[in-house]
mmCIF file of C-alpha atoms in Angstrom:
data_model
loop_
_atom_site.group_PDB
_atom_site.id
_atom_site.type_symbol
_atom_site.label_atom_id
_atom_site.label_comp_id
_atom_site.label_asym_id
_atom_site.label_seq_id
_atom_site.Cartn_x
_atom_site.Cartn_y
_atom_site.Cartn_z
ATOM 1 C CA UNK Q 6 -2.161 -21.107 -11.201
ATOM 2 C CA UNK Q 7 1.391 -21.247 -10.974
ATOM 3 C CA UNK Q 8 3.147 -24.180 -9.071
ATOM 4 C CA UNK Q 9 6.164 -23.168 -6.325
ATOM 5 C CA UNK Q 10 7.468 -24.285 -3.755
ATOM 6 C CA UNK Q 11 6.934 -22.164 -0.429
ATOM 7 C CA UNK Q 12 9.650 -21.414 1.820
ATOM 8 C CA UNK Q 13 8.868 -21.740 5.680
ATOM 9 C CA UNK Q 14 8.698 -17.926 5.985
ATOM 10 C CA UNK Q 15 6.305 -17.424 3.135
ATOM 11 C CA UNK Q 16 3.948 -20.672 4.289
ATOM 12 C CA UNK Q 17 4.173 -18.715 7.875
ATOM 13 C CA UNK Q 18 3.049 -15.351 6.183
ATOM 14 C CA UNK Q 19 0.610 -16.676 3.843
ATOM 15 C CA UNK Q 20 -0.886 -18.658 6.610
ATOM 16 C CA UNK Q 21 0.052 -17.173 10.047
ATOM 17 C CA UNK Q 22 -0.909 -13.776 9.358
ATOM 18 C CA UNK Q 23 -4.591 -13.882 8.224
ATOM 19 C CA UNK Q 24 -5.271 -16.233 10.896
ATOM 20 C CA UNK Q 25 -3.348 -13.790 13.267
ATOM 21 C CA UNK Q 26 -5.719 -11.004 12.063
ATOM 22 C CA UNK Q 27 -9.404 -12.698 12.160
ATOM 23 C CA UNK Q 28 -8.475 -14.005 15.950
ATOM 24 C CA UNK Q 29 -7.625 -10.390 17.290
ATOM 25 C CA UNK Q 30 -10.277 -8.902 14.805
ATOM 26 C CA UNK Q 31 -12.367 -11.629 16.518
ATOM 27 C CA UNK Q 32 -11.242 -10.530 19.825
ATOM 28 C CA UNK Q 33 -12.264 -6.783 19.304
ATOM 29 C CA UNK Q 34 -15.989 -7.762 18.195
ATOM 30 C CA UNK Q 35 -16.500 -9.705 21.423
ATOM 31 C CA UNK Q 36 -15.205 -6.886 23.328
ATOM 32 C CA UNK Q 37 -17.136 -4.311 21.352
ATOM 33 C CA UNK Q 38 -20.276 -6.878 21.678
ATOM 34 C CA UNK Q 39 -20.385 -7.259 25.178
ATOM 35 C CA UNK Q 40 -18.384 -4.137 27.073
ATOM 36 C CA UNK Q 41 -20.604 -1.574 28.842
ATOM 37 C CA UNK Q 42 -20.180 1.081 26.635
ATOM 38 C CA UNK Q 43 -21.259 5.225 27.154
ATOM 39 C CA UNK Q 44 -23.568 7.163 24.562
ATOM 40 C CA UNK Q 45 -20.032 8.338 22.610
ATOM 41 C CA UNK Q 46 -18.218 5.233 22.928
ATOM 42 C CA UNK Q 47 -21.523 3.853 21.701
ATOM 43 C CA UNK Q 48 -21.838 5.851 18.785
ATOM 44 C CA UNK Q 49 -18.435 6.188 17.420
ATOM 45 C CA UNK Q 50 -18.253 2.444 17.688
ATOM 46 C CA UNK Q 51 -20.925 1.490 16.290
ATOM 47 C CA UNK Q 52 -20.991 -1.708 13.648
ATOM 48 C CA UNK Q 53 -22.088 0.194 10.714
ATOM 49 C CA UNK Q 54 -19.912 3.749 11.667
ATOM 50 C CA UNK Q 55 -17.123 1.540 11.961
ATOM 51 C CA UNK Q 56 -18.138 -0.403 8.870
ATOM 52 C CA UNK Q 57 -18.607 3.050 7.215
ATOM 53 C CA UNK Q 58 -15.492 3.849 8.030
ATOM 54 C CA UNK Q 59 -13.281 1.001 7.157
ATOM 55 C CA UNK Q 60 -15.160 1.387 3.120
ATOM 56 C CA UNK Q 61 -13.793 4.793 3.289
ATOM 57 C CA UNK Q 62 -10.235 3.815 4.351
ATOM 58 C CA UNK Q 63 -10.256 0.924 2.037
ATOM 59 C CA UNK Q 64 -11.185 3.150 -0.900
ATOM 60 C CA UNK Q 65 -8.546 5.869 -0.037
ATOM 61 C CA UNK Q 66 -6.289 3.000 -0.013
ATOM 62 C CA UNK Q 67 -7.538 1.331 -3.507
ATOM 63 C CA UNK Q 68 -7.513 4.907 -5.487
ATOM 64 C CA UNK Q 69 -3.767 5.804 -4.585
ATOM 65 C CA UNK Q 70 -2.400 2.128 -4.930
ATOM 66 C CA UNK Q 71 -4.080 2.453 -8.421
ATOM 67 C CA UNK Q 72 -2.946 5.994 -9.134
ATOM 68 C CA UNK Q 73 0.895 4.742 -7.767
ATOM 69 C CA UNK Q 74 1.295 1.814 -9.771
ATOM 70 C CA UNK Q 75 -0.038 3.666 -12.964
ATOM 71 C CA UNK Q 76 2.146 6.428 -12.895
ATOM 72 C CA UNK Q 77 5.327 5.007 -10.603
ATOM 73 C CA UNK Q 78 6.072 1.971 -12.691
ATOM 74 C CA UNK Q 79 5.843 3.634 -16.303
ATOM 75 C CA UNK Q 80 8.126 6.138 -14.813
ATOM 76 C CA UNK Q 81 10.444 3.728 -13.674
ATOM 77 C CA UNK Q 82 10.661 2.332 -17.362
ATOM 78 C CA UNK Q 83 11.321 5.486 -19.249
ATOM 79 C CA UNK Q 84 13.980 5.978 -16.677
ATOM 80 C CA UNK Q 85 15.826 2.794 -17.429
ATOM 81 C CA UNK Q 86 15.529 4.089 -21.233
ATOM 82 C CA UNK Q 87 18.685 4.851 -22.743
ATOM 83 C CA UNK Q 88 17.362 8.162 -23.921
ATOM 84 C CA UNK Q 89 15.619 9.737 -20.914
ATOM 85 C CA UNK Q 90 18.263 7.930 -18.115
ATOM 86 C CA UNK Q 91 19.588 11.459 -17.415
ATOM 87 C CA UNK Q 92 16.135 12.272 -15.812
ATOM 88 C CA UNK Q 93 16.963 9.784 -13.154
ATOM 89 C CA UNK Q 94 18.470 11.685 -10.839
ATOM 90 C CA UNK Q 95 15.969 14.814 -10.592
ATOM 91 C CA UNK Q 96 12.695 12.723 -10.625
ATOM 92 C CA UNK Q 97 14.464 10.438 -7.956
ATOM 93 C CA UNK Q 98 14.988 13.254 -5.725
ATOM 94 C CA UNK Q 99 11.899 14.982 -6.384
ATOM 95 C CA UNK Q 100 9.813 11.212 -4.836
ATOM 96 C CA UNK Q 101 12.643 11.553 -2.460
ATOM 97 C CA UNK Q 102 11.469 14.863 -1.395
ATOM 98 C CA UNK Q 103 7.606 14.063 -1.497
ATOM 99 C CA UNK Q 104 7.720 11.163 1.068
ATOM 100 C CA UNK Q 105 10.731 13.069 3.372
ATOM 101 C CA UNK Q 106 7.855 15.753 4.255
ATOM 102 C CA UNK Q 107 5.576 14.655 7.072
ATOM 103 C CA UNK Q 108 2.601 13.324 5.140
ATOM 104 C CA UNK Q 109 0.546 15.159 7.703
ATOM 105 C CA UNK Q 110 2.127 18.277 6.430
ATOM 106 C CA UNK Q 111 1.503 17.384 2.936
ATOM 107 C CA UNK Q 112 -2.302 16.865 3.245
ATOM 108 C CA UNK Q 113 -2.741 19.743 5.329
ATOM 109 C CA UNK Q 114 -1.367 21.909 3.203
ATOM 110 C CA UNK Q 115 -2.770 20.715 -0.092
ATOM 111 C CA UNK Q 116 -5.590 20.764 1.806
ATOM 112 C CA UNK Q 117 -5.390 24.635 2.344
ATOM 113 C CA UNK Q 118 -4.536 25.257 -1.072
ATOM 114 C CA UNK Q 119 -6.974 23.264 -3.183
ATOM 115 C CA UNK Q 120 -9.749 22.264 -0.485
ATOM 116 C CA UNK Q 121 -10.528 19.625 1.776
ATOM 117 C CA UNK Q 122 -11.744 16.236 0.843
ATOM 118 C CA UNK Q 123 -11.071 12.837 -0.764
ATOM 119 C CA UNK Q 124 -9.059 13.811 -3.965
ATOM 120 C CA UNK Q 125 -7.236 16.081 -1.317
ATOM 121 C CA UNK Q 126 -6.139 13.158 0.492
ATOM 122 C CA UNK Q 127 -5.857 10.728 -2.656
ATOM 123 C CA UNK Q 128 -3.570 13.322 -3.891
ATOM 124 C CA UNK Q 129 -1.434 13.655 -0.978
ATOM 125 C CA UNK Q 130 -1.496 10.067 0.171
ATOM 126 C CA UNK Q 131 0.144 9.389 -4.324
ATOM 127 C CA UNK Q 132 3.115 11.639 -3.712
ATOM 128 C CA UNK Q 133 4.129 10.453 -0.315
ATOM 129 C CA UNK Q 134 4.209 6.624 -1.869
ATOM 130 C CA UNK Q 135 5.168 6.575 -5.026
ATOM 131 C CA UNK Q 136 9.090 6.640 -4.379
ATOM 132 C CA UNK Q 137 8.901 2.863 -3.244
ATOM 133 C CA UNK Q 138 7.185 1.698 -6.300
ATOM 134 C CA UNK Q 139 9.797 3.978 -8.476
ATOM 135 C CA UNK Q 140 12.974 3.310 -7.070
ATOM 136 C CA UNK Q 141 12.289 -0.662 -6.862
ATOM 137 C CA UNK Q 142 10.947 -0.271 -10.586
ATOM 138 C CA UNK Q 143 13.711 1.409 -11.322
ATOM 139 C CA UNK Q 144 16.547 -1.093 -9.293
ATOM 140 C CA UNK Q 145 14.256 -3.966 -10.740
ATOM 141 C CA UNK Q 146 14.932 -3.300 -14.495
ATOM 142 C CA UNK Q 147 18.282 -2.643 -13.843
ATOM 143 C CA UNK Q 148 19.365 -5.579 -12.021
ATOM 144 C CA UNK Q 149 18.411 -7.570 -15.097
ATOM 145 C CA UNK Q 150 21.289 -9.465 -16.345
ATOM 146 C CA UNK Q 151 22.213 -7.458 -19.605
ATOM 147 C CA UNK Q 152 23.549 -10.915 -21.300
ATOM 148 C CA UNK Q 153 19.612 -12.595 -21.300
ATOM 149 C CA UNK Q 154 18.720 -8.998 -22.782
ATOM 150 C CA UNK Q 155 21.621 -8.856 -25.298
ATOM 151 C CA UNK Q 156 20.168 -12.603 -26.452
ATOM 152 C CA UNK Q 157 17.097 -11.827 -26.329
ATOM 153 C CA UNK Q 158 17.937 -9.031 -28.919
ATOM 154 C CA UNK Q 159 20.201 -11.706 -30.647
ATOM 155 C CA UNK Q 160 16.928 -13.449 -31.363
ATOM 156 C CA UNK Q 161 15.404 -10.560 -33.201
ATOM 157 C CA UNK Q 162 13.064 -9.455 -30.338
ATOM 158 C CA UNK Q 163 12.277 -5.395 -30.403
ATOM 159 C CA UNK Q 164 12.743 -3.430 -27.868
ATOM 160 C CA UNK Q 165 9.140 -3.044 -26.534
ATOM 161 C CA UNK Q 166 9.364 -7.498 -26.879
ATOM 162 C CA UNK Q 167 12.803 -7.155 -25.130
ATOM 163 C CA UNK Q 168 10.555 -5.111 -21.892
ATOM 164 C CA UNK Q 169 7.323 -7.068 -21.702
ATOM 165 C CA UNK Q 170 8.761 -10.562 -22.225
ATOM 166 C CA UNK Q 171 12.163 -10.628 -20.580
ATOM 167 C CA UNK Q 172 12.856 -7.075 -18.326
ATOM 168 C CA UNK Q 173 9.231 -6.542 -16.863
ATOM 169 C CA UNK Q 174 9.039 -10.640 -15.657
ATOM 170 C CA UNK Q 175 12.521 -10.700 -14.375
ATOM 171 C CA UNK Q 176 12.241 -7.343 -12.415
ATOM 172 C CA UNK Q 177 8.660 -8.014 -11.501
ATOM 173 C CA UNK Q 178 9.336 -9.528 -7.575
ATOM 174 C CA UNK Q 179 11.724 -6.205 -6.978
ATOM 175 C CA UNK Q 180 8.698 -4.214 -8.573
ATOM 176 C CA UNK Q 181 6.184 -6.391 -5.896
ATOM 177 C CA UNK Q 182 8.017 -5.336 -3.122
ATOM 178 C CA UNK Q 183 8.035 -1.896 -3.572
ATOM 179 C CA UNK Q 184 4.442 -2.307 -4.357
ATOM 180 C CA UNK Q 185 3.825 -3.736 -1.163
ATOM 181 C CA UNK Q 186 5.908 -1.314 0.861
ATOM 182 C CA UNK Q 187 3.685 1.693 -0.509
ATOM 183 C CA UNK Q 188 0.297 -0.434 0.115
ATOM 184 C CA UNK Q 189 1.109 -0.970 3.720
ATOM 185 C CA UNK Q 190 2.125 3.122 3.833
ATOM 186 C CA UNK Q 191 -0.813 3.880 2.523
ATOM 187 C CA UNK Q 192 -2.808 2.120 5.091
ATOM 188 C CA UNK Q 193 -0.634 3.921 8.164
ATOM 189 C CA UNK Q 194 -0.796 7.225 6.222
ATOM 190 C CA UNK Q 195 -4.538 7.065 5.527
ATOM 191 C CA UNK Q 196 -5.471 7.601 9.376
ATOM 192 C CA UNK Q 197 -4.693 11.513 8.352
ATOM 193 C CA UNK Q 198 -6.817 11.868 5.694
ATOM 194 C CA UNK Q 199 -9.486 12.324 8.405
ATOM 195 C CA UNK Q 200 -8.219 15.748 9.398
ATOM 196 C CA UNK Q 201 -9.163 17.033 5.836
ATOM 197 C CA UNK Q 202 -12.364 15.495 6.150
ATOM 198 C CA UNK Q 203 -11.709 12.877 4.064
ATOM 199 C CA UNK Q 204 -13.080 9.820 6.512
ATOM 200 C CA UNK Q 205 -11.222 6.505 7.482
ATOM 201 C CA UNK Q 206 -10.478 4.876 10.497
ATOM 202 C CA UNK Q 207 -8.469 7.800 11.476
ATOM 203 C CA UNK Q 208 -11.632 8.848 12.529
ATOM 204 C CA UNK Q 209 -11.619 7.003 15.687
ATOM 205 C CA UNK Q 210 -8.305 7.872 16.499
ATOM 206 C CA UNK Q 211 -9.325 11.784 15.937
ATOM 207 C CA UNK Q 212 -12.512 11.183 17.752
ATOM 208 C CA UNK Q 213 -10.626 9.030 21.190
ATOM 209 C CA UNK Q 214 -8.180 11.727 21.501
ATOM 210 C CA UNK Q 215 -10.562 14.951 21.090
ATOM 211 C CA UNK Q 216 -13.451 13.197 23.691
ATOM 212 C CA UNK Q 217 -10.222 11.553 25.885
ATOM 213 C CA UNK Q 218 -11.747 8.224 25.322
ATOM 214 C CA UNK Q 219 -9.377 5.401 25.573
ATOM 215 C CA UNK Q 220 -11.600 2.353 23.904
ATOM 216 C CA UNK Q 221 -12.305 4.574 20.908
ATOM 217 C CA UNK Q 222 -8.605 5.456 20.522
ATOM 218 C CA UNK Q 223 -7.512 1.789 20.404
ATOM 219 C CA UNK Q 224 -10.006 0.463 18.778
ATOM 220 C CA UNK Q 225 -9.373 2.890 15.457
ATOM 221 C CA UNK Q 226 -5.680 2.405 15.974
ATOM 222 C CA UNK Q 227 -5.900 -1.103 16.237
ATOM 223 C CA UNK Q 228 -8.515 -1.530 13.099
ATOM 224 C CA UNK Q 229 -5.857 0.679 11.460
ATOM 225 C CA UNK Q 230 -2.985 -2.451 12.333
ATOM 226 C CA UNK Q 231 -5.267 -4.813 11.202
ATOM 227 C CA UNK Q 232 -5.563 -3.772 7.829
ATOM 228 C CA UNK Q 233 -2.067 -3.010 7.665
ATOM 229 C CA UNK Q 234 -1.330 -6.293 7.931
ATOM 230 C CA UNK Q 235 -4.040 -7.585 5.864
ATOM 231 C CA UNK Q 236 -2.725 -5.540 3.030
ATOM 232 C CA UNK Q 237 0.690 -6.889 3.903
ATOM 233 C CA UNK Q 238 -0.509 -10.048 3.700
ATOM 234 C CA UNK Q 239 -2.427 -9.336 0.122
ATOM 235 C CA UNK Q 240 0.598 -7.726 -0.705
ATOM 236 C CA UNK Q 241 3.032 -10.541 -0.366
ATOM 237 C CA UNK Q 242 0.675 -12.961 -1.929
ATOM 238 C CA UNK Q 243 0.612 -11.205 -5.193
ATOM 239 C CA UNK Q 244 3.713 -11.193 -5.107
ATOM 240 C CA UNK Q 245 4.422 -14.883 -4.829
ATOM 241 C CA UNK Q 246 2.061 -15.418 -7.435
ATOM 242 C CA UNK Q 247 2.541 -12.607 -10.457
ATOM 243 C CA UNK Q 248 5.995 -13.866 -10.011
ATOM 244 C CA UNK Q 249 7.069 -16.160 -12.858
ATOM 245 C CA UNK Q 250 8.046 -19.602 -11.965
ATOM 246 C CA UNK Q 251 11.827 -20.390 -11.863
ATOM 247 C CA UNK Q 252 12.290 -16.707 -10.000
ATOM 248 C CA UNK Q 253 10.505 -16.856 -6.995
#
């Protein structure tokens, strides 16, 4: 594991937040344990239907970050390519474009065109957070200094070498961030995917607001927080650690 020294924010972050998170998550279980529940409230917040439903956020979640990454930061390379930098410009506005539109708007109507369900969402959810991940692959790779790449050539490194040993490590905390930014949007944007039938906590939100019951509404939107800032938290600890020592 790689040594650093950890600024005060980051030991806050790395240790403040999780601990933040399991005392209000700890908070809602004692509430959900012992509050005098109805037969919907009951139901809809029940351990395993909420346990159900968290897997099912989690996964949307997983499958986009995955699908993101893969496509966003290749992208962003060919883009800093001599040969294909022209590109730039139209694919940037075209991820511009996808997260502008409401995501709502986005699933719904993907939905309506090529059916409801998970890919539906997984789909949607991709488009509206892949800009992050490009443009900060993109600003990453360009901020390198081109003097360490010009000597790195010098010392008879190819091109590909040049990318995986020297761009790629320098730009990788830029590339993190943006990472991190579209994990965290993900997590927010997931609570649609329920309106496609696609499942996640967004359930409970859909469910408080349709029966006009408050606890179910608060609880989904706070579960939805939570992992927010779990994944923040995961986020920004990848991050301190995929980044190579001397640049962090």
């Amino acid at each position: 594991m790689r040594t650093t020294t950890l600024s005060r924010e980051d030991r806050l972050l790395l240790f403040g937040l999780p601990a933040v998170v399991l005392v209000v998550l700890a908070g809602w279980c004692l509430w959900r344990a012992s509050a005098d529940l109805g037969d919907i409230e009951a139901r809809a917040l029940a351990w395993d239907a909420v346990g159900q439903l968290a897997v099912e956020h989690v996964l949307i979640v997983l499958v986009c970050a995955v699908l993101v990454v893969g496509c966003a930061v290749p992208l962003g390379i060919l883009l800093t390519r001599a040969r294909a930098g022209f590109l730039a410009p139209a694919v940037t506005a075209a991820a511009n474009a996808g997260q502008a539109a409401p995501v709502i708007g986005v699933i719904v109507l993907l939905a309506l065109a090529v059916g409801f369900g998970f890919w539906t969402a997984v789909l949607a959810l991709t488009v509206y957070a892949f800009l992050p991940v490009l443009a900060n692959t993109v600003a990453g790779l360009r901020g390198v200094d081109s003097a360490v790449i010009e000597a790195a050539r010098g010392m008879g490194m190819s091109p590909f070498q040049v990318l995986r040993r020297v761009e790629l490590p320098m730009a990788l905390p830029v590339i993190m961030t943006g990472v991190r930014t579209a994990l965290v949007l993900l997590v927010g944007a997931g609570a649609f995917a329920t309106f496609i039938d696609a499942g996640g906590l967004g359930t409970l939100i859909q469910t408080g607001i349709i029966m006009f019951r408050h606890s179910i509404l608060v609880s989904g939107a706070l579960l939805v927080a939570l992992l927010a800032l779990l994944v923040e938290w995961t986020g920004r600890v990848l991050e301190l650690f995929a980044t190579p020592k001397g640049l962090a």
